Coordinates of C-alpha atoms and ligand atoms in Angstrom, one line a residue:
X23 CA 43.9 -6.8 -3.3
X24 CA 44.2 -6.6 0.5
X25 CA 41.8 -8.2 2.9
X26 CA 38.4 -6.6 3.0
X27 CA 36.4 -6.4 6.3
X28 CA 32.8 -5.7 7.2
X29 CA 32.3 -4.8 10.9
X30 CA 28.8 -5.0 12.2
X31 CA 26.9 -4.6 15.5
X32 CA 23.3 -5.9 15.6
X33 CA 22.2 -2.9 17.5
X34 CA 23.4 -0.4 14.9
X35 CA 20.3 -0.6 12.7
X36 CA 19.3 1.5 9.7
X37 CA 15.7 0.4 9.6
X38 CA 13.3 -2.4 8.7
X39 CA 13.9 -3.8 5.3
X40 CA 10.4 -3.4 3.8
X41 CA 9.3 -6.5 2.0
X42 CA 7.9 -4.2 -0.7
X43 CA 11.4 -3.4 -2.0
X44 CA 11.2 -6.8 -3.7
X45 CA 8.4 -5.6 -6.0
X46 CA 7.8 -6.2 -9.7
X47 CA 6.0 -4.6 -12.6
X48 CA 3.6 -5.8 -15.3
X49 CA 2.7 -3.4 -18.1
X50 CA 0.5 -3.8 -21.2
X51 CA 3.6 -3.7 -23.3
X52 CA 5.0 -6.3 -25.8
X53 CA 4.6 -9.8 -24.6
X54 CA 4.5 -9.0 -20.9
X55 CA 0.7 -9.6 -20.3
X56 CA -0.4 -11.5 -23.4
X57 CA 2.1 -14.4 -23.9
X58 CA 3.5 -13.6 -20.5
X59 CA 1.2 -13.9 -17.5
X60 CA -2.0 -14.3 -19.6
X61 CA -2.1 -17.0 -22.2
X62 CA -5.5 -18.6 -21.9
X63 CA -5.1 -20.9 -24.9
X64 CA -1.9 -22.5 -23.7
X65 CA -2.2 -26.1 -22.7
X66 CA -0.4 -25.4 -19.3
X67 CA -2.7 -22.5 -18.4
X68 CA -5.2 -22.5 -15.5
X69 CA -8.6 -20.9 -15.7
X70 CA -7.0 -17.4 -15.2
X71 CA -4.7 -17.8 -18.2
X72 CA -1.6 -18.3 -16.1
X73 CA 0.8 -21.1 -17.3
X74 CA 2.0 -23.5 -14.6
X75 CA 5.6 -23.1 -15.6
X76 CA 5.4 -19.3 -15.5
X77 CA 3.6 -19.5 -12.1
X78 CA 6.3 -21.7 -10.7
X79 CA 9.1 -19.4 -11.8
X80 CA 7.4 -16.3 -10.5
X81 CA 6.7 -18.0 -7.2
X82 CA 10.3 -18.8 -6.7
X83 CA 11.2 -15.2 -7.4
X84 CA 9.6 -14.2 -4.1
X85 CA 8.1 -10.9 -5.4
X86 CA 6.0 -9.0 -2.8
X87 CA 4.1 -6.3 -4.7
X88 CA 3.4 -5.7 -8.4
X89 CA 2.7 -2.4 -10.2
X90 CA 0.2 -2.4 -13.1
X91 CA -0.9 -1.5 -15.9
X92 CA 2.0 0.8 -16.8
X93 CA 4.4 2.6 -17.2
X94 CA 3.7 4.7 -20.3
X95 CA 0.7 2.6 -21.1
X96 CA -1.1 3.9 -18.0
X97 CA -1.2 7.4 -19.3
X98 CA -3.6 6.5 -22.1
X99 CA -5.5 3.7 -20.3
X100 CA -9.2 3.8 -19.5
X101 CA -9.7 1.2 -16.8
X102 CA -13.4 0.8 -17.7
X103 CA -12.3 -0.7 -21.0
X104 CA -10.7 -3.6 -19.1
X105 CA -13.7 -4.8 -16.9
X106 CA -16.9 -6.7 -17.5
X107 CA -17.8 -9.3 -20.1
X108 CA -14.6 -10.0 -22.1
X109 CA -16.5 -10.1 -25.4
X110 CA -17.8 -6.6 -25.0
X111 CA -14.5 -5.0 -24.1
X112 CA -13.2 -2.7 -26.8
X113 CA -10.2 -3.4 -28.8
X114 CA -8.2 -0.1 -29.1
X115 CA -5.0 1.2 -30.6
X116 CA -2.9 2.3 -27.6
X117 CA -0.5 5.1 -28.2
X118 CA 2.3 4.5 -25.7
X119 CA 3.7 1.5 -27.6
X120 CA 1.6 1.8 -30.8
X121 CA 0.1 -1.7 -30.2
X122 CA -3.4 -3.2 -30.4
X123 CA -4.9 -3.7 -27.0
X124 CA -7.8 -6.2 -26.6
X125 CA -8.4 -5.4 -23.0
X126 CA -8.9 -9.1 -22.3
X127 CA -6.8 -8.7 -19.2
X128 CA -7.8 -5.9 -16.9
X129 CA -8.3 -5.0 -13.2
X130 CA -10.1 -8.1 -12.0
X131 CA -7.7 -10.5 -13.8
X132 CA -4.8 -8.6 -12.4
X133 CA -5.9 -8.7 -8.8
X134 CA -6.8 -12.4 -9.1
X135 CA -3.3 -13.0 -10.4
X136 CA -1.9 -11.1 -7.4
X137 CA -3.9 -13.3 -5.1
X138 CA -2.6 -16.5 -6.7
X139 CA 1.0 -15.4 -6.4
X140 CA 0.7 -13.7 -3.0
X141 CA 1.5 -10.2 -4.5
X142 CA 0.1 -6.9 -3.2
X143 CA -1.5 -5.1 -6.1
X144 CA -0.4 -1.6 -6.9
X145 CA -2.3 0.4 -9.6
X146 CA -1.1 3.4 -11.6
X147 CA -3.9 5.8 -12.6
X148 CA -4.1 7.7 -15.8
X149 CA -3.2 11.3 -15.2
X150 CA -2.2 11.8 -18.9
X151 CA -5.3 11.5 -20.9
X152 CA -7.6 10.5 -18.0
X153 CA -9.4 12.6 -15.4
X154 CA -8.9 12.8 -11.7
X155 CA -12.5 11.7 -11.4
X156 CA -11.9 8.6 -13.5
X157 CA -9.0 7.8 -11.0
X158 CA -11.4 8.2 -8.1
X159 CA -14.0 5.9 -9.7
X160 CA -11.4 3.2 -10.1
X161 CA -10.7 3.3 -6.3
X162 CA -14.4 2.9 -5.7
X163 CA -14.6 0.0 -8.2
X164 CA -11.7 -1.8 -6.4
X165 CA -12.0 -0.9 -2.8
X166 CA -15.5 -0.1 -1.7
X167 CA -18.2 -2.4 -0.4
X168 CA -21.2 -2.9 -2.7
X169 CA -24.0 -0.3 -2.7
X170 CA -22.7 2.4 -5.0
X171 CA -22.4 2.6 -8.8
X172 CA -18.8 1.5 -9.5
X173 CA -18.6 -0.9 -6.5
X174 CA -21.7 -2.6 -7.8
X175 CA -20.2 -2.9 -11.2
X176 CA -17.4 -4.9 -9.7
X177 CA -19.9 -7.1 -7.9
X178 CA -21.7 -7.7 -11.2
X179 CA -18.3 -8.6 -12.7
X180 CA -18.0 -11.4 -10.3
X181 CA -16.1 -10.0 -7.3
X182 CA -18.5 -9.6 -4.5
X183 CA -15.8 -8.6 -2.0
X184 CA -13.6 -5.6 -2.6
X185 CA -10.3 -6.1 -4.5
X186 CA -8.5 -4.1 -1.8
X187 CA -5.7 -2.3 -3.7
X188 CA -3.6 -0.6 -1.0
X189 CA -1.2 1.5 -3.1
X190 CA -1.9 3.8 -6.1
X191 CA 0.5 5.7 -8.4
X192 CA -0.6 9.2 -9.4
X193 CA 0.3 8.8 -13.0
X194 CA 3.6 7.8 -14.6
X195 CA 6.7 9.9 -15.6
X196 CA 4.7 13.0 -16.2
X197 CA 7.8 15.1 -16.6
X198 CA 8.8 13.2 -19.7
X199 CA 8.0 14.7 -23.1
X200 CA 7.4 11.1 -24.4
X201 CA 4.5 10.7 -21.9
X202 CA 0.9 10.9 -23.1
X203 CA -0.5 14.1 -21.5
X204 CA 3.0 15.3 -20.3
X205 CA 2.7 18.6 -18.7
X206 CA 4.8 21.2 -16.7
X207 CA 5.1 20.5 -13.0
X208 CA 2.4 22.9 -11.8
X209 CA -0.1 21.4 -14.2
X210 CA 0.8 17.9 -13.0
X211 CA 0.4 19.0 -9.4
X212 CA -3.1 20.4 -10.1
X213 CA -4.1 17.0 -11.6
X214 CA -2.4 15.0 -8.9
X215 CA -3.8 17.0 -6.1
X216 CA -7.4 16.7 -7.4
X217 CA -7.0 13.0 -8.0
X218 CA -5.3 12.3 -4.7
X219 CA -7.9 14.2 -2.7
X220 CA -10.8 12.4 -4.3
X221 CA -9.1 9.0 -4.2
X222 CA -8.4 9.4 -0.5
X223 CA -11.8 10.7 0.2
X224 CA -13.2 7.6 -1.4
X225 CA -10.9 5.3 0.5
X226 CA -8.8 7.0 3.3
X227 CA -6.9 3.7 3.8
X228 CA -4.9 3.9 0.5
X229 CA -1.4 5.1 0.1
X230 CA -0.4 7.3 -2.9
X231 CA 2.8 7.6 -5.0
X232 CA 3.3 10.9 -6.7
X233 CA 5.4 11.1 -9.9
X234 CA 9.0 12.2 -9.3
X235 CA 11.3 13.1 -12.1
X236 CA 11.9 10.1 -14.4
X237 CA 15.7 9.9 -14.3
X238 CA 18.8 11.7 -13.0
X239 CA 19.6 12.8 -16.6
X240 CA 16.3 14.8 -16.9
X241 CA 16.4 18.6 -16.6
X242 CA 13.6 18.2 -14.1
X243 CA 15.8 16.1 -11.7
X244 CA 15.3 16.9 -8.0
X245 CA 13.5 20.3 -8.7
X246 CA 10.4 18.6 -10.0
X247 CA 10.4 16.2 -7.1
X248 CA 10.8 19.0 -4.5
X249 CA 8.0 21.0 -6.2
X250 CA 5.6 18.0 -6.2
X251 CA 6.3 17.1 -2.6
X252 CA 5.8 20.7 -1.6
X253 CA 2.5 21.0 -3.4
X254 CA 1.0 17.7 -2.4
X255 CA 2.6 17.3 1.1
X256 CA 2.9 14.0 2.9
X257 CA -0.9 13.8 3.3
X258 CA -1.4 13.3 -0.4
X259 CA 2.0 12.0 -1.5
X260 CA 2.9 9.2 0.9
X261 CA 5.7 8.4 -1.6
X262 CA 7.6 10.0 -4.4
X263 CA 8.6 7.8 -7.3
X264 CA 12.1 7.2 -8.6
X265 CA 13.0 5.5 -11.9
X266 CA 16.3 4.3 -13.2
X267 CA 17.5 2.2 -16.1
X268 CA 21.2 1.6 -16.6
X269 CA 23.5 -0.1 -19.1
X270 CA 26.9 -0.7 -20.4
X271 CA 26.7 1.1 -23.8
X272 CA 30.4 2.0 -23.7
X273 CA 31.5 -1.6 -23.1
X274 CA 33.4 -0.5 -20.0
X275 CA 32.7 -3.2 -17.4
X276 CA 34.7 -1.6 -14.5
X277 CA 32.7 1.6 -15.0
X278 CA 29.4 -0.3 -15.4
X279 CA 29.9 -2.2 -12.2
X280 CA 30.4 1.1 -10.4
X281 CA 27.1 2.5 -11.6
X282 CA 25.2 1.7 -8.4
X283 CA 27.3 4.3 -6.6
X284 CA 25.1 6.7 -8.6
X285 CA 22.0 4.8 -7.5
X286 CA 23.0 5.6 -3.9
X287 CA 23.4 9.2 -4.9
X288 CA 20.0 9.3 -6.6
X289 CA 18.3 7.9 -3.5
X290 CA 20.2 10.3 -1.3
X291 CA 19.4 13.3 -3.5
X292 CA 15.7 12.7 -3.6
X293 CA 15.7 11.9 0.1
X294 CA 17.4 15.2 0.8
X295 CA 14.7 16.9 -1.2
X296 CA 12.0 15.1 0.8
X297 CA 13.7 16.1 4.1
X298 CA 14.1 19.7 2.9
X299 CA 10.3 19.9 2.1
X300 CA 9.4 18.4 5.5
X301 CA 11.7 20.9 7.3
X302 CA 10.4 23.9 5.4
X303 CA 6.8 22.8 6.2
X304 CA 7.8 22.3 9.8
X305 CA 6.2 19.0 9.5
X306 CA 6.9 15.9 11.6
X307 CA 5.8 13.8 8.6
X308 CA 7.6 13.3 5.4
X309 CA 7.3 11.7 1.9
X310 CA 9.1 8.4 1.5
X311 CA 10.8 6.9 -1.6
X312 CA 9.2 4.4 -4.0
X313 CA 11.7 3.2 -6.6
X314 CA 8.9 1.9 -8.8
X315 CA 10.9 1.3 -12.0
X316 CA 14.5 0.0 -12.1
X317 CA 16.5 -2.4 -14.1
X318 CA 19.2 -2.7 -16.8
X319 CA 17.9 -1.6 -20.1
X320 CA 20.1 -0.4 -22.9
X321 CA 20.1 -2.9 -25.8
X322 CA 16.4 -3.1 -26.8
X323 CA 15.9 0.6 -27.5
X324 CA 15.8 0.9 -31.3
X325 CA 12.6 2.0 -33.0
X326 CA 11.7 -1.6 -33.8
X327 CA 12.2 -2.5 -30.1
X328 CA 9.7 0.1 -28.9
X329 CA 7.1 0.5 -31.7
X330 CA 4.3 -2.1 -31.9
X331 CA 3.3 -0.9 -35.4
X332 CA -0.4 -1.6 -34.6
X333 CA 0.2 -5.3 -33.7
X334 CA -1.3 -7.3 -30.9
X335 CA 1.4 -8.2 -28.3
X336 CA 4.4 -7.9 -30.5
X337 CA 7.8 -8.7 -29.0
X338 CA 9.1 -5.3 -27.6
X339 CA 11.9 -4.4 -25.2
X340 CA 13.1 -8.0 -25.5
X341 CA 16.4 -7.5 -23.6
X342 CA 18.7 -10.5 -23.2
X343 CA 20.7 -10.2 -20.0
X344 CA 24.2 -11.3 -19.3
X345 CA 26.2 -12.1 -16.2
X346 CA 27.4 -8.5 -15.5
X347 CA 23.8 -7.3 -15.7
X348 CA 23.1 -9.8 -12.9
X349 CA 25.8 -8.2 -10.7
X350 CA 24.3 -4.8 -11.3
X351 CA 20.8 -6.0 -10.5
X352 CA 22.1 -7.4 -7.2
X353 CA 23.8 -4.1 -6.4
X354 CA 20.6 -2.2 -7.0
X355 CA 19.0 -4.3 -4.3
X356 CA 21.9 -3.8 -1.9
X357 CA 21.5 -0.1 -2.3
X358 CA 17.8 -0.3 -1.4
X359 CA 18.7 -2.3 1.7
X360 CA 21.4 0.2 2.7
X361 CA 18.7 2.9 2.4
X362 CA 16.0 0.9 4.2
X363 CA 15.0 3.9 6.4
X364 CA 13.8 5.8 3.3
X365 CA 13.2 3.4 0.4
X366 CA 10.0 1.5 1.2
X367 CA 8.9 0.2 -2.2
X368 CA 10.9 -0.8 -5.3
X369 CA 9.7 -2.5 -8.5
X370 CA 11.9 -4.4 -10.8
X371 CA 10.8 -3.4 -14.3
X372 CA 9.4 -5.7 -15.5
X373 CA 8.7 -9.4 -14.8
X374 CA 8.0 -11.4 -18.0
X375 CA 9.3 -11.0 -21.6
X376 CA 9.8 -7.2 -21.4
X377 CA 13.2 -6.2 -19.9
X378 CA 12.5 -9.1 -17.6
X379 CA 14.0 -11.9 -15.5
X380 CA 11.8 -14.4 -17.3
X381 CA 11.2 -15.1 -21.0
X382 CA 8.6 -17.4 -22.4
X383 CA 8.2 -19.3 -25.6
X384 CA 5.6 -21.9 -26.6
X385 CA 7.6 -24.6 -24.9
X386 CA 8.9 -23.2 -21.7
X387 CA 10.3 -20.5 -19.5
X388 CA 13.8 -19.2 -19.5
X389 CA 15.3 -17.8 -16.3
X390 CA 17.7 -15.0 -17.4
X391 CA 20.9 -14.2 -15.4
X392 CA 19.2 -11.3 -13.5
X393 CA 16.5 -13.8 -12.2
X394 CA 19.1 -15.5 -10.0
X395 CA 20.5 -12.3 -8.6
X396 CA 17.1 -11.0 -7.7
X397 CA 16.0 -14.3 -6.1
X398 CA 19.2 -14.7 -4.1
X399 CA 18.2 -11.5 -2.2
X400 CA 14.4 -11.6 -2.3
X401 CA 14.4 -15.1 -0.8
X402 CA 16.3 -13.7 2.2
X403 CA 13.9 -10.8 2.9
X404 CA 12.9 -9.8 6.4
X405 CA 14.8 -8.1 9.2
X406 CA 16.6 -4.9 10.0
X407 CA 19.3 -3.4 7.7
X408 CA 22.6 -2.8 9.5
X409 CA 25.2 0.0 9.3
X410 CA 28.4 -1.4 8.0
X411 CA 32.0 -0.3 8.8
X412 CA 33.8 -1.4 5.7
X413 CA 37.5 -1.4 4.9
X414 CA 38.5 -2.4 1.4
X415 CA 40.6 -1.4 -1.6
X416 CA 39.1 0.7 -4.3
X417 CA 39.6 1.6 -7.9
X418 CA 39.1 4.7 -10.0
X419 CA 36.2 4.4 -12.4
X420 CA 35.8 6.6 -15.4
X421 CA 32.5 8.1 -14.5
X422 CA 32.0 7.5 -10.7
X423 CA 35.4 8.3 -9.3
X424 CA 36.7 6.1 -6.4
X425 CA 34.7 2.9 -6.0
X426 CA 35.3 0.2 -3.5
X427 CA 35.8 -3.3 -4.9
X428 CA 33.3 -4.5 -2.3
X429 CA 29.6 -3.7 -2.5
X430 CA 27.6 -5.1 0.4
X431 CA 24.6 -5.0 2.6
X432 CA 23.7 -6.7 5.9
X433 CA 20.4 -7.6 7.5
X434 CA 19.8 -8.9 11.0
X435 CA 16.7 -11.1 11.3
X436 CA 16.4 -12.7 14.8
X437 CA 19.2 -15.2 15.1
X438 CA 20.2 -14.9 11.5
X439 CA 22.6 -12.5 9.9
X440 CA 22.3 -12.1 6.1
X441 CA 25.2 -10.6 4.3
X442 CA 25.3 -9.8 0.6
X443 CA 28.6 -9.1 -1.1
X444 CA 29.7 -8.3 -4.6
X445 CA 33.4 -8.4 -5.5
X446 CA 33.7 -5.9 -8.3
X447 CA 37.3 -6.9 -9.1
X448 CA 37.4 -8.4 -12.6
X449 CA 40.5 -10.6 -12.1
X450 CA 41.3 -11.0 -8.4
X451 CA 39.5 -12.9 -5.6
X452 CA 38.7 -11.0 -2.4
X453 CA 39.4 -12.3 1.1
X454 CA 36.5 -11.0 3.1
X455 CA 36.1 -11.0 6.9
X456 CA 32.7 -10.4 8.5
X457 CA 32.7 -9.6 12.2
X458 CA 29.7 -8.9 14.3
X459 CA 30.9 -7.1 17.4
X460 CA 28.2 -8.1 19.9
X461 CA 27.3 -11.6 18.7
X462 CA 29.6 -14.4 17.4
X463 CA 28.7 -16.2 14.3
X464 CA 28.5 -19.9 15.1
X465 CA 27.1 -21.7 12.0
X466 CA 26.5 -21.2 8.4
X467 CA 23.0 -21.7 6.9
X468 CA 22.3 -22.3 3.2
X469 CA 24.4 -19.7 1.3
X470 CA 24.7 -19.1 -2.5
X471 CA 27.2 -17.8 -5.0
X472 CA 26.7 -16.4 -8.4
X473 CA 29.9 -16.2 -10.5
X474 CA 31.1 -16.7 -14.0
X475 CA 34.5 -16.2 -15.7
X476 CA 32.7 -14.4 -18.6
X477 CA 30.9 -11.2 -17.9
X478 CA 29.1 -11.6 -21.2
X479 CA 27.7 -15.1 -20.5
X480 CA 24.0 -15.3 -21.0
X481 CA 21.3 -17.9 -20.5
X482 CA 19.8 -19.1 -23.8
X483 CA 17.1 -21.6 -24.8
X484 CA 19.9 -23.9 -25.8
X485 CA 22.0 -23.3 -22.7
X486 CA 19.6 -22.1 -20.0
X487 CA 21.8 -22.5 -16.9
X488 CA 25.1 -20.9 -18.0
X489 CA 24.5 -18.3 -15.3
X490 CA 23.0 -19.7 -12.2
X491 CA 23.7 -19.6 -8.5
X492 CA 25.4 -22.5 -6.7
X493 CA 25.6 -23.5 -3.1
X494 CA 28.4 -21.6 -1.4
X495 CA 30.0 -23.8 1.2
X496 CA 33.6 -22.5 1.4
X497 CA 32.7 -20.3 4.4
X498 CA 35.0 -20.5 7.4
X499 CA 34.2 -19.6 10.9
X500 CA 37.0 -18.5 13.2
X501 CA 36.4 -17.3 16.7
X502 CA 33.0 -16.0 15.8
X503 CA 34.1 -14.3 12.7
X504 CA 33.3 -15.3 9.1
X505 CA 36.0 -15.6 6.5
X506 CA 35.2 -16.1 2.8
X507 CA 37.0 -15.9 -0.5
X508 CA 34.9 -14.2 -3.1
X509 CA 35.9 -15.1 -6.6
X510 CA 36.6 -12.2 -9.0
X511 CA 33.4 -10.7 -10.4
X512 CA 31.0 -12.5 -8.1
X513 CA 28.0 -12.1 -5.9
X514 CA 27.5 -14.0 -2.6
X515 CA 24.4 -14.2 -0.4
X516 CA 25.4 -15.5 3.0
X517 CA 23.0 -16.7 5.7
X518 CA 24.8 -16.9 9.0
X519 CA 23.6 -18.2 12.4
X520 CA 24.4 -16.0 15.4
X521 CA 25.1 -17.1 18.9
Ligands
AHR630 O1 9.4 -0.1 -18.3 C1 9.3 0.4 -19.6 C2 9.0 1.9 -19.6 O2 10.0 2.7 -19.1 C3 7.8 2.3 -18.8 O3 6.6 2.2 -19.5 C4 8.1 3.8 -18.6 O4 7.5 4.2 -17.4 C5 9.6 3.9 -18.6 O5 10.0 4.9 -19.4

């Protein structure tokens, strides 16, 4: 492979990298809430039911915003079941994952957890089996000062001050036949419009995310999105949601590592739809993109993996990640950074035990391979994404055509230049030169490398650090340029000091 180069100029900026692209997701699903972030009987738990080992691992992940309570679960959820005295909350059979839900964790517990971990809360209302008015009442419960029915209910439940939830999703994957209360697009728009108007009338300060189509493979792809944005307009739909789960079902790693080319395309297609709607409406305003579910998920998809058979917190969607999944997770984030002008929020689905970077058992917490990839980028948040002029060899992938061996993104943050780079080549190292035209690079700050000779390597309870980042020190500076050798199949996060 020839030398790869990334040429940058600190004035050639794409846009601010919104901290909210480092979001996460917690759903009442499997062992995500119960046995995940809420385990009141565990000896390590605080009075909010959060274990100290889980708390520490989540803190290090530098997550900014968390979506709750689903997912598919949201479309059958009645928020009033999850507030008030815990002993009087109803135990119900929920239909999204066929599990038993005790409602012991609900709105107040979630917002308290967010405060503890410095997360912004993001709630998804039920537009499946719920009513627009129920959604509006939830906004009152959370966000209004005392003096009215639902706000007073919150005060009685122990939260005198409003919970201040700034972002709300208008349902979840409503184009999907699997969704409770799934409807054709016009019917969804009727529900979403009614809910959005009442929710914003109740608290004009909130931002709303309308349901986009739930995956590029869906027959609704792009058309549904355009329709929804047209009907709701940017006043009611501040954001349109994108979802994406990927995997290597074919066992073709070269093709799998190219998959994020199609993530770029997904973002650009929905962005084109948003721009088209804004142009047609002759509006200076537009709807932005909220990638509120994304991850690798292809193994834990059998009937047993998704059906709770009436149990309380059964292990569902218990995906074990390997090293190549970590590279793909890193590349998702690089794609969001490259589209910083339009992608404002993104939520890794999910955070604990369910398609998650963290697994728990009675004795501890396991950081999966994808944990390290996510943290390497999220711990370097802040700054402006830069345009890159890249020169590099490419290969032909089965599904995605020509794909560059290098996948990268760059952020300028004051005096610091952060460059993220994946070498997709499975056998050859890549010589990479990074040159910033207007400012020389004169020092290297703490940088990290994630690499492994085996794409299938996993972290296990017996061997929990098989896949983990290491300090990356072999970074040369020559006349203001940076030279590094990226090992085959590796991901580097470089923090560089500019002169
Ligand atoms: O994250 C798991 C599920 O995937 C979510 O509940 C749903 O929205 C999506 O289909």
